[in-house]
PDB file of C-alpha atoms and ligand atoms in Angstrom:
ATOM      1  CA  UNK P   1      -0.681  12.256 -12.261  1.00  0.00           C
ATOM      2  CA  UNK P   2      -0.500  11.377  -8.194  1.00  0.00           C
ATOM      3  CA  UNK P   3       2.358   8.090  -9.623  1.00  0.00           C
ATOM      4  CA  UNK P   4       3.779   8.125 -12.732  1.00  0.00           C
ATOM      5  CA  UNK P   5       6.623   4.848 -12.409  1.00  0.00           C
ATOM      6  CA  UNK P   6       8.093   4.669 -16.010  1.00  0.00           C
ATOM      7  CA  UNK P   7      10.193   2.501 -17.410  1.00  0.00           C
ATOM      8  CA  UNK P   8      11.209   0.919 -14.208  1.00  0.00           C
ATOM      9  CA  UNK P   9      14.256  -1.821 -14.396  1.00  0.00           C
ATOM     10  CA  UNK P  10      15.215  -2.901 -10.660  1.00  0.00           C
ATOM     11  CA  UNK P  11      15.342  -5.479  -7.904  1.00  0.00           C
ATOM     12  CA  UNK P  12      17.954  -6.018  -5.114  1.00  0.00           C
ATOM     13  CA  UNK P  13      21.663  -5.619  -5.520  1.00  0.00           C
ATOM     14  CA  UNK P  14      22.339  -7.145  -8.667  1.00  0.00           C
ATOM     15  CA  UNK P  15      19.412  -9.288  -8.843  1.00  0.00           C
ATOM     16  CA  UNK P  16      17.081  -8.222 -11.884  1.00  0.00           C
ATOM     17  CA  UNK P  17      13.225  -8.547 -11.378  1.00  0.00           C
ATOM     18  CA  UNK P  18      11.470  -5.456 -12.922  1.00  0.00           C
ATOM     19  CA  UNK P  19      11.921  -5.517 -16.329  1.00  0.00           C
ATOM     20  CA  UNK P  20      10.805  -1.603 -18.138  1.00  0.00           C
ATOM     21  CA  UNK P  21       7.459  -1.756 -15.571  1.00  0.00           C
ATOM     22  CA  UNK P  22       4.788   1.155 -16.545  1.00  0.00           C
ATOM     23  CA  UNK P  23       2.300   2.268 -14.359  1.00  0.00           C
ATOM     24  CA  UNK P  24       0.036   5.185 -12.787  1.00  0.00           C
ATOM     25  CA  UNK P  25      -2.469   5.797  -9.815  1.00  0.00           C
ATOM     26  CA  UNK P  26      -4.276   9.451 -10.803  1.00  0.00           C
ATOM     27  CA  UNK P  27      -5.478  11.135  -7.216  1.00  0.00           C
ATOM     28  CA  UNK P  28      -8.538  10.057  -5.594  1.00  0.00           C
ATOM     29  CA  UNK P  29      -7.932   5.996  -7.911  1.00  0.00           C
ATOM     30  CA  UNK P  30      -7.479   2.872  -5.996  1.00  0.00           C
ATOM     31  CA  UNK P  31      -5.442   0.429  -8.080  1.00  0.00           C
ATOM     32  CA  UNK P  32      -5.192  -2.967  -7.433  1.00  0.00           C
ATOM     33  CA  UNK P  33      -1.821  -4.375  -8.170  1.00  0.00           C
ATOM     34  CA  UNK P  34      -2.187  -8.112  -9.116  1.00  0.00           C
ATOM     35  CA  UNK P  35      -0.405 -11.574  -9.979  1.00  0.00           C
ATOM     36  CA  UNK P  36       0.969 -14.847  -8.651  1.00  0.00           C
ATOM     37  CA  UNK P  37       3.755 -14.878  -6.154  1.00  0.00           C
ATOM     38  CA  UNK P  38       7.282 -13.860  -7.037  1.00  0.00           C
ATOM     39  CA  UNK P  39       5.244 -11.290  -9.548  1.00  0.00           C
ATOM     40  CA  UNK P  40       7.309  -8.385  -7.784  1.00  0.00           C
ATOM     41  CA  UNK P  41       4.348  -6.619  -6.369  1.00  0.00           C
ATOM     42  CA  UNK P  42       6.443  -6.141  -3.612  1.00  0.00           C
ATOM     43  CA  UNK P  43       9.741  -5.062  -4.954  1.00  0.00           C
ATOM     44  CA  UNK P  44       8.119  -2.327  -7.273  1.00  0.00           C
ATOM     45  CA  UNK P  45       5.533  -0.994  -4.620  1.00  0.00           C
ATOM     46  CA  UNK P  46      10.115  -0.945  -2.683  1.00  0.00           C
ATOM     47  CA  UNK P  47      10.598   1.034  -5.149  1.00  0.00           C
ATOM     48  CA  UNK P  48       8.365   4.017  -4.823  1.00  0.00           C
ATOM     49  CA  UNK P  49       8.644   4.041  -1.216  1.00  0.00           C
ATOM     50  CA  UNK P  50      12.268   4.090  -2.112  1.00  0.00           C
ATOM     51  CA  UNK P  51      14.018   1.581   0.068  1.00  0.00           C
ATOM     52  CA  UNK P  52      15.166   0.190  -3.303  1.00  0.00           C
ATOM     53  CA  UNK P  53      16.979   1.998  -5.980  1.00  0.00           C
ATOM     54  CA  UNK P  54      15.937   1.553  -9.522  1.00  0.00           C
ATOM     55  CA  UNK P  55      18.438   0.225 -11.881  1.00  0.00           C
ATOM     56  CA  UNK P  56      17.126   2.804 -14.344  1.00  0.00           C
ATOM     57  CA  UNK P  57      13.238   4.310 -14.790  1.00  0.00           C
ATOM     58  CA  UNK P  58      12.081   7.213 -13.025  1.00  0.00           C
ATOM     59  CA  UNK P  59       9.326   7.170 -10.580  1.00  0.00           C
ATOM     60  CA  UNK P  60       7.779  10.894  -9.802  1.00  0.00           C
ATOM     61  CA  UNK P  61       4.871  11.240  -7.445  1.00  0.00           C
ATOM     62  CA  UNK P  62       3.462  14.173  -6.932  1.00  0.00           C
ATOM     63  CA  UNK P  63       5.870  15.171  -9.864  1.00  0.00           C
ATOM     64  CA  UNK P  64       8.339  14.643  -6.882  1.00  0.00           C
ATOM     65  CA  UNK P  65      11.975  12.324  -7.616  1.00  0.00           C
ATOM     66  CA  UNK P  66      13.126  10.855  -4.700  1.00  0.00           C
ATOM     67  CA  UNK P  67      16.651  12.477  -5.696  1.00  0.00           C
ATOM     68  CA  UNK P  68      15.907  15.313  -6.492  1.00  0.00           C
ATOM     69  CA  UNK P  69      13.615  15.628  -3.223  1.00  0.00           C
ATOM     70  CA  UNK P  70      14.195  13.335  -0.576  1.00  0.00           C
ATOM     71  CA  UNK P  71      12.551  14.939   2.138  1.00  0.00           C
ATOM     72  CA  UNK P  72       9.631  15.651   0.126  1.00  0.00           C
ATOM     73  CA  UNK P  73       8.883  12.633  -2.157  1.00  0.00           C
ATOM     74  CA  UNK P  74       8.805  10.924   1.751  1.00  0.00           C
ATOM     75  CA  UNK P  75       6.213  12.677   3.069  1.00  0.00           C
ATOM     76  CA  UNK P  76       3.851  12.057   0.260  1.00  0.00           C
ATOM     77  CA  UNK P  77       3.775   7.976   0.924  1.00  0.00           C
ATOM     78  CA  UNK P  78       2.216   6.459   3.261  1.00  0.00           C
ATOM     79  CA  UNK P  79       2.899   2.875   3.756  1.00  0.00           C
ATOM     80  CA  UNK P  80       1.602  -0.496   5.081  1.00  0.00           C
ATOM     81  CA  UNK P  81       3.556  -2.989   4.953  1.00  0.00           C
ATOM     82  CA  UNK P  82       2.576  -6.527   3.853  1.00  0.00           C
ATOM     83  CA  UNK P  83       4.683  -7.586   7.392  1.00  0.00           C
ATOM     84  CA  UNK P  84       4.341  -4.973  10.217  1.00  0.00           C
ATOM     85  CA  UNK P  85       7.427  -2.947  10.726  1.00  0.00           C
ATOM     86  CA  UNK P  86       7.815  -1.564  13.742  1.00  0.00           C
ATOM     87  CA  UNK P  87      10.330  -0.727  16.473  1.00  0.00           C
ATOM     88  CA  UNK P  88      10.608  -3.421  19.765  1.00  0.00           C
ATOM     89  CA  UNK P  89      11.739  -0.724  21.626  1.00  0.00           C
ATOM     90  CA  UNK P  90       8.916   1.708  20.840  1.00  0.00           C
ATOM     91  CA  UNK P  91       5.466   1.919  22.388  1.00  0.00           C
ATOM     92  CA  UNK P  92       2.470   2.797  20.687  1.00  0.00           C
ATOM     93  CA  UNK P  93       2.341   6.010  21.429  1.00  0.00           C
ATOM     94  CA  UNK P  94       5.545   6.718  21.024  1.00  0.00           C
ATOM     95  CA  UNK P  95       4.879   5.686  17.445  1.00  0.00           C
ATOM     96  CA  UNK P  96       2.245   7.500  16.850  1.00  0.00           C
ATOM     97  CA  UNK P  97       4.452  10.400  17.676  1.00  0.00           C
ATOM     98  CA  UNK P  98       7.396   8.628  15.529  1.00  0.00           C
ATOM     99  CA  UNK P  99       4.914   9.035  12.553  1.00  0.00           C
ATOM    100  CA  UNK P 100       3.540  13.120  13.543  1.00  0.00           C
ATOM    101  CA  UNK P 101       7.126  14.448  13.232  1.00  0.00           C
ATOM    102  CA  UNK P 102       8.061  12.135  10.837  1.00  0.00           C
ATOM    103  CA  UNK P 103       5.662  13.203   8.795  1.00  0.00           C
ATOM    104  CA  UNK P 104       5.572  17.317  10.130  1.00  0.00           C
ATOM    105  CA  UNK P 105       1.874  17.327  11.532  1.00  0.00           C
ATOM    106  CA  UNK P 106       0.559  18.854  13.204  1.00  0.00           C
ATOM    107  CA  UNK P 107       0.089  17.795  16.512  1.00  0.00           C
ATOM    108  CA  UNK P 108      -3.462  18.276  17.648  1.00  0.00           C
ATOM    109  CA  UNK P 109      -5.118  17.254  15.088  1.00  0.00           C
ATOM    110  CA  UNK P 110      -2.959  14.345  13.983  1.00  0.00           C
ATOM    111  CA  UNK P 111      -3.643  12.820  17.403  1.00  0.00           C
ATOM    112  CA  UNK P 112      -7.123  13.311  17.207  1.00  0.00           C
ATOM    113  CA  UNK P 113      -7.085  11.399  13.612  1.00  0.00           C
ATOM    114  CA  UNK P 114      -4.817   8.838  15.053  1.00  0.00           C
ATOM    115  CA  UNK P 115      -7.762   8.275  18.469  1.00  0.00           C
ATOM    116  CA  UNK P 116     -10.250   7.940  16.175  1.00  0.00           C
ATOM    117  CA  UNK P 117      -8.014   6.064  14.570  1.00  0.00           C
ATOM    118  CA  UNK P 118      -6.894   3.526  17.453  1.00  0.00           C
ATOM    119  CA  UNK P 119     -10.782   3.458  18.762  1.00  0.00           C
ATOM    120  CA  UNK P 120     -11.691   2.371  15.233  1.00  0.00           C
ATOM    121  CA  UNK P 121      -9.507  -0.392  15.801  1.00  0.00           C
ATOM    122  CA  UNK P 122      -9.470  -0.935  20.031  1.00  0.00           C
ATOM    123  CA  UNK P 123      -6.243   0.010  19.953  1.00  0.00           C
ATOM    124  CA  UNK P 124      -7.082   2.994  22.125  1.00  0.00           C
ATOM    125  CA  UNK P 125      -6.328   2.058  26.005  1.00  0.00           C
ATOM    126  CA  UNK P 126      -3.262   0.558  24.511  1.00  0.00           C
ATOM    127  CA  UNK P 127      -0.857   3.389  24.117  1.00  0.00           C
ATOM    128  CA  UNK P 128       1.308   2.194  26.936  1.00  0.00           C
ATOM    129  CA  UNK P 129       1.766  -1.155  25.160  1.00  0.00           C
ATOM    130  CA  UNK P 130       4.767  -2.506  23.532  1.00  0.00           C
ATOM    131  CA  UNK P 131       5.035  -3.992  20.325  1.00  0.00           C
ATOM    132  CA  UNK P 132       5.440  -7.672  22.102  1.00  0.00           C
ATOM    133  CA  UNK P 133       2.578  -7.338  22.994  1.00  0.00           C
ATOM    134  CA  UNK P 134       0.526  -7.395  19.833  1.00  0.00           C
ATOM    135  CA  UNK P 135      -0.405 -10.255  17.958  1.00  0.00           C
ATOM    136  CA  UNK P 136       0.615 -10.150  13.860  1.00  0.00           C
ATOM    137  CA  UNK P 137      -3.196  -8.302  13.237  1.00  0.00           C
ATOM    138  CA  UNK P 138      -2.525  -6.383  16.042  1.00  0.00           C
ATOM    139  CA  UNK P 139       0.338  -5.193  14.370  1.00  0.00           C
ATOM    140  CA  UNK P 140      -1.281  -4.695  11.129  1.00  0.00           C
ATOM    141  CA  UNK P 141      -4.059  -2.473  12.781  1.00  0.00           C
ATOM    142  CA  UNK P 142      -0.682   0.698  14.145  1.00  0.00           C
ATOM    143  CA  UNK P 143       0.626  -0.389  10.656  1.00  0.00           C
ATOM    144  CA  UNK P 144      -2.669   0.578   9.827  1.00  0.00           C
ATOM    145  CA  UNK P 145      -3.146   3.953  11.750  1.00  0.00           C
ATOM    146  CA  UNK P 146      -0.114   5.113  11.849  1.00  0.00           C
ATOM    147  CA  UNK P 147      -0.398   5.315   7.359  1.00  0.00           C
ATOM    148  CA  UNK P 148      -3.997   6.663   7.339  1.00  0.00           C
ATOM    149  CA  UNK P 149      -3.156   9.083   9.620  1.00  0.00           C
ATOM    150  CA  UNK P 150      -0.893  11.203   7.842  1.00  0.00           C
ATOM    151  CA  UNK P 151      -1.647  13.469   4.761  1.00  0.00           C
ATOM    152  CA  UNK P 152       0.510  11.419   2.571  1.00  0.00           C
ATOM    153  CA  UNK P 153      -1.441  12.322  -0.899  1.00  0.00           C
ATOM    154  CA  UNK P 154      -0.276   8.948  -2.379  1.00  0.00           C
ATOM    155  CA  UNK P 155      -0.801   5.041  -0.084  1.00  0.00           C
ATOM    156  CA  UNK P 156       0.927   2.133  -1.201  1.00  0.00           C
ATOM    157  CA  UNK P 157      -0.732  -1.210   0.517  1.00  0.00           C
ATOM    158  CA  UNK P 158       0.969  -4.046   0.668  1.00  0.00           C
ATOM    159  CA  UNK P 159      -1.746  -7.338   0.853  1.00  0.00           C
ATOM    160  CA  UNK P 160      -3.124  -4.966   3.356  1.00  0.00           C
ATOM    161  CA  UNK P 161      -6.145  -7.927   4.658  1.00  0.00           C
ATOM    162  CA  UNK P 162      -3.907 -10.850   5.693  1.00  0.00           C
ATOM    163  CA  UNK P 163      -4.028 -11.727   9.302  1.00  0.00           C
ATOM    164  CA  UNK P 164      -6.805  -9.531   9.368  1.00  0.00           C
ATOM    165  CA  UNK P 165      -9.865 -10.241  10.935  1.00  0.00           C
ATOM    166  CA  UNK P 166     -13.602  -9.534   9.007  1.00  0.00           C
ATOM    167  CA  UNK P 167     -14.504  -6.336  10.874  1.00  0.00           C
ATOM    168  CA  UNK P 168     -11.187  -4.802  10.376  1.00  0.00           C
ATOM    169  CA  UNK P 169     -10.903  -6.011   6.859  1.00  0.00           C
ATOM    170  CA  UNK P 170     -14.357  -4.138   6.632  1.00  0.00           C
ATOM    171  CA  UNK P 171     -12.974  -0.847   8.676  1.00  0.00           C
ATOM    172  CA  UNK P 172     -10.006  -0.878   6.725  1.00  0.00           C
ATOM    173  CA  UNK P 173     -12.097  -0.978   2.889  1.00  0.00           C
ATOM    174  CA  UNK P 174     -14.297   1.992   4.850  1.00  0.00           C
ATOM    175  CA  UNK P 175     -10.941   4.117   5.666  1.00  0.00           C
ATOM    176  CA  UNK P 176      -9.610   3.398   2.233  1.00  0.00           C
ATOM    177  CA  UNK P 177     -12.390   4.697   0.449  1.00  0.00           C
ATOM    178  CA  UNK P 178     -12.257   8.248   2.642  1.00  0.00           C
ATOM    179  CA  UNK P 179      -8.889   8.213   1.201  1.00  0.00           C
ATOM    180  CA  UNK P 180      -9.996   7.771  -1.748  1.00  0.00           C
ATOM    181  CA  UNK P 181     -12.279  10.879  -1.292  1.00  0.00           C
ATOM    182  CA  UNK P 182     -10.331  13.470  -0.254  1.00  0.00           C
ATOM    183  CA  UNK P 183      -8.306  13.190  -3.145  1.00  0.00           C
ATOM    184  CA  UNK P 184      -5.393  10.344  -1.967  1.00  0.00           C
ATOM    185  CA  UNK P 185      -4.156   7.454  -4.676  1.00  0.00           C
ATOM    186  CA  UNK P 186      -4.515   4.482  -3.390  1.00  0.00           C
ATOM    187  CA  UNK P 187      -2.136   1.191  -4.798  1.00  0.00           C
ATOM    188  CA  UNK P 188      -2.731  -1.311  -3.924  1.00  0.00           C
ATOM    189  CA  UNK P 189      -1.052  -5.102  -3.845  1.00  0.00           C
ATOM    190  CA  UNK P 190      -3.315  -8.345  -3.543  1.00  0.00           C
ATOM    191  CA  UNK P 191      -4.479 -11.740  -3.933  1.00  0.00           C
ATOM    192  CA  UNK P 192      -8.221 -11.043  -2.550  1.00  0.00           C
ATOM    193  CA  UNK P 193      -9.570 -10.728  -6.368  1.00  0.00           C
ATOM    194  CA  UNK P 194     -13.286 -11.251  -4.817  1.00  0.00           C
ATOM    195  CA  UNK P 195     -12.408  -7.684  -2.891  1.00  0.00           C
ATOM    196  CA  UNK P 196     -10.154  -5.968  -5.422  1.00  0.00           C
ATOM    197  CA  UNK P 197     -12.586  -6.920  -7.516  1.00  0.00           C
ATOM    198  CA  UNK P 198     -15.691  -5.099  -5.630  1.00  0.00           C
ATOM    199  CA  UNK P 199     -13.425  -2.395  -4.641  1.00  0.00           C
ATOM    200  CA  UNK P 200     -10.697  -0.949  -7.320  1.00  0.00           C
ATOM    201  CA  UNK P 201     -10.785   1.112 -10.374  1.00  0.00           C
ATOM    202  CA  UNK P 202      -8.561  -0.271 -12.433  1.00  0.00           C
ATOM    203  CA  UNK P 203      -5.792  -3.281 -12.485  1.00  0.00           C
ATOM    204  CA  UNK P 204      -1.990  -3.971 -13.165  1.00  0.00           C
ATOM    205  CA  UNK P 205      -1.744  -7.218 -13.595  1.00  0.00           C
ATOM    206  CA  UNK P 206       2.316  -8.623 -13.243  1.00  0.00           C
ATOM    207  CA  UNK P 207       4.645 -11.271 -14.551  1.00  0.00           C
ATOM    208  CA  UNK P 208       7.315 -11.999 -13.877  1.00  0.00           C
ATOM    209  CA  UNK P 209       8.439  -8.971 -13.409  1.00  0.00           C
ATOM    210  CA  UNK P 210       6.709  -7.135 -16.553  1.00  0.00           C
ATOM    211  CA  UNK P 211       3.173  -5.829 -16.261  1.00  0.00           C
ATOM    212  CA  UNK P 212       1.301  -8.697 -18.255  1.00  0.00           C
ATOM    213  CA  UNK P 213      -2.154  -6.617 -19.052  1.00  0.00           C
ATOM    214  CA  UNK P 214      -3.816  -3.547 -16.625  1.00  0.00           C
ATOM    215  CA  UNK P 215      -7.015  -1.518 -16.974  1.00  0.00           C
ATOM    216  CA  UNK P 216     -10.513  -1.785 -15.963  1.00  0.00           C
ATOM    217  CA  UNK P 217     -11.644  -5.320 -15.597  1.00  0.00           C
ATOM    218  CA  UNK P 218     -13.867  -4.789 -18.842  1.00  0.00           C
ATOM    219  CA  UNK P 219     -10.695  -4.615 -20.573  1.00  0.00           C
ATOM    220  CA  UNK P 220      -8.975  -7.107 -18.838  1.00  0.00           C
ATOM    221  CA  UNK P 221     -11.376  -9.339 -20.168  1.00  0.00           C
ATOM    222  CA  UNK P 222     -10.888  -7.627 -23.416  1.00  0.00           C
ATOM    223  CA  UNK P 223      -7.318  -9.293 -23.118  1.00  0.00           C
ATOM    224  CA  UNK P 224      -8.786 -12.236 -21.677  1.00  0.00           C
ATOM    225  CA  UNK P 225     -10.033 -15.567 -23.791  1.00  0.00           C
ATOM    226  CA  UNK P 226     -13.304 -14.841 -23.555  1.00  0.00           C
ATOM    227  CA  UNK P 227     -15.223 -12.285 -22.415  1.00  0.00           C
ATOM    228  CA  UNK P 228     -16.940 -13.661 -19.576  1.00  0.00           C
ATOM    229  CA  UNK P 229     -13.767 -14.514 -17.810  1.00  0.00           C
ATOM    230  CA  UNK P 230     -13.939 -13.702 -13.865  1.00  0.00           C
ATOM    231  CA  UNK P 231     -11.082 -11.923 -12.765  1.00  0.00           C
ATOM    232  CA  UNK P 232      -9.539 -15.186 -10.794  1.00  0.00           C
ATOM    233  CA  UNK P 233      -9.824 -16.904 -14.886  1.00  0.00           C
ATOM    234  CA  UNK P 234      -8.034 -13.502 -15.919  1.00  0.00           C
ATOM    235  CA  UNK P 235      -5.485 -13.393 -13.731  1.00  0.00           C
ATOM    236  CA  UNK P 236      -4.202 -16.975 -13.575  1.00  0.00           C
ATOM    237  CA  UNK P 237      -4.314 -17.331 -17.122  1.00  0.00           C
ATOM    238  CA  UNK P 238      -2.266 -13.786 -18.137  1.00  0.00           C
ATOM    239  CA  UNK P 239      -0.496 -14.604 -15.553  1.00  0.00           C
TER     240      UNK P 239
HETATM  241  P1  ATP O   1       4.192 -12.891  -3.526  1.00  0.00           P
HETATM  242  O1  ATP O   1       2.781 -12.194  -4.269  1.00  0.00           O
HETATM  243  O2  ATP O   1       4.550 -13.683  -2.518  1.00  0.00           O
HETATM  244  O3  ATP O   1       4.062 -11.289  -2.751  1.00  0.00           O
HETATM  245  P2  ATP O   1       5.275 -10.516  -5.201  1.00  0.00           P
HETATM  246  O4  ATP O   1       4.928 -10.238  -6.445  1.00  0.00           O
HETATM  247  O5  ATP O   1       5.025  -9.796  -4.123  1.00  0.00           O
HETATM  248  O6  ATP O   1       4.435 -11.918  -4.353  1.00  0.00           O
HETATM  249  P3  ATP O   1       8.239 -10.198  -4.951  1.00  0.00           P
HETATM  250  O7  ATP O   1       8.396  -9.811  -3.316  1.00  0.00           O
HETATM  251  O8  ATP O   1       7.923  -8.993  -5.615  1.00  0.00           O
HETATM  252  O9  ATP O   1       7.112 -10.944  -5.347  1.00  0.00           O
HETATM  253  O10 ATP O   1       9.024 -10.851  -5.087  1.00  0.00           O
HETATM  254  C1  ATP O   1       9.326 -10.656  -6.986  1.00  0.00           C
HETATM  255  C2  ATP O   1      11.052 -11.826  -6.607  1.00  0.00           C
HETATM  256  O11 ATP O   1      12.064 -10.732  -6.040  1.00  0.00           O
HETATM  257  C3  ATP O   1      11.007 -12.969  -6.338  1.00  0.00           C
HETATM  258  O12 ATP O   1      11.681 -13.917  -7.186  1.00  0.00           O
HETATM  259  C4  ATP O   1      11.626 -13.305  -5.244  1.00  0.00           C
HETATM  260  O13 ATP O   1      12.451 -14.694  -4.899  1.00  0.00           O
HETATM  261  C5  ATP O   1      12.521 -11.897  -5.731  1.00  0.00           C
HETATM  262  N1  ATP O   1      12.919 -11.900  -4.295  1.00  0.00           N
HETATM  263  C6  ATP O   1      12.380 -10.707  -3.626  1.00  0.00           C
HETATM  264  N2  ATP O   1      13.020 -10.042  -2.426  1.00  0.00           N
HETATM  265  C7  ATP O   1      14.354 -10.343  -2.495  1.00  0.00           C
HETATM  266  C8  ATP O   1      15.224 -10.264  -1.887  1.00  0.00           C
HETATM  267  N3  ATP O   1      15.401  -9.863  -0.662  1.00  0.00           N
HETATM  268  N4  ATP O   1      16.247 -10.119  -2.482  1.00  0.00           N
HETATM  269  C9  ATP O   1      16.958 -10.711  -3.533  1.00  0.00           C
HETATM  270  N5  ATP O   1      16.014 -11.621  -4.391  1.00  0.00           N
HETATM  271  C10 ATP O   1      14.488 -10.939  -4.041  1.00  0.00           C
END
């Protein structure tokens, strides 16, 4: 299993949010993490990437825990946050360099991958720009380039479609598909259910910090009131 979250209880300092969350993602699988605002999707992802410490429970990425193998654990994960996090004083080129160093990548091969991604998102002529010169969507594209140029085996994407133009959404979905084909496990939080329905292999529906339902769309339908319910209806009905 690429990602195994077992009985995760967590949240922010003394504020509990997650109550025994269990989920897993296999290599080459795209799992959609869905739920209403405040359900605990970002909190779950923040625990997986190691930004928050679990109160109890365990998270394993390719069998490794953050506690036992902190540096190896972090290199297993590439993360596209909901809100782009860029360093004001670093250029785009320096963000690419930072990613190469953080993941210990081969410079030449990594730059080749980065150049392809930057070209796809029309950022290849902006290597010396600072974040202040980028729009919100362009910043999001920089975060996508940095995450997708790594060789991480687990990709965490938090509401990646927000703020992206339709062409970029299409390109991002293609990139996710390529990662899946390469055996990368992907966990994606999203509210864009029609897209999720088309691309995700399975869903985990969170409500009030708990897994309310999980499985394929068919399995979710079995847990819903009517067998013909759409994902939107299931999502609203079960949450
Ligand atoms: P959304 O769809 O709106 O992004 P979400 O499912 O990602 O929602 P979270 O952001 O994980 O939800 O929030 C879950 C709960 O944690 C909410 O009650 C929220 O108020 C709380 N929360 C989120 N961030 C913090 C924080 N920094 N400090 C304290 N509580 C927080």
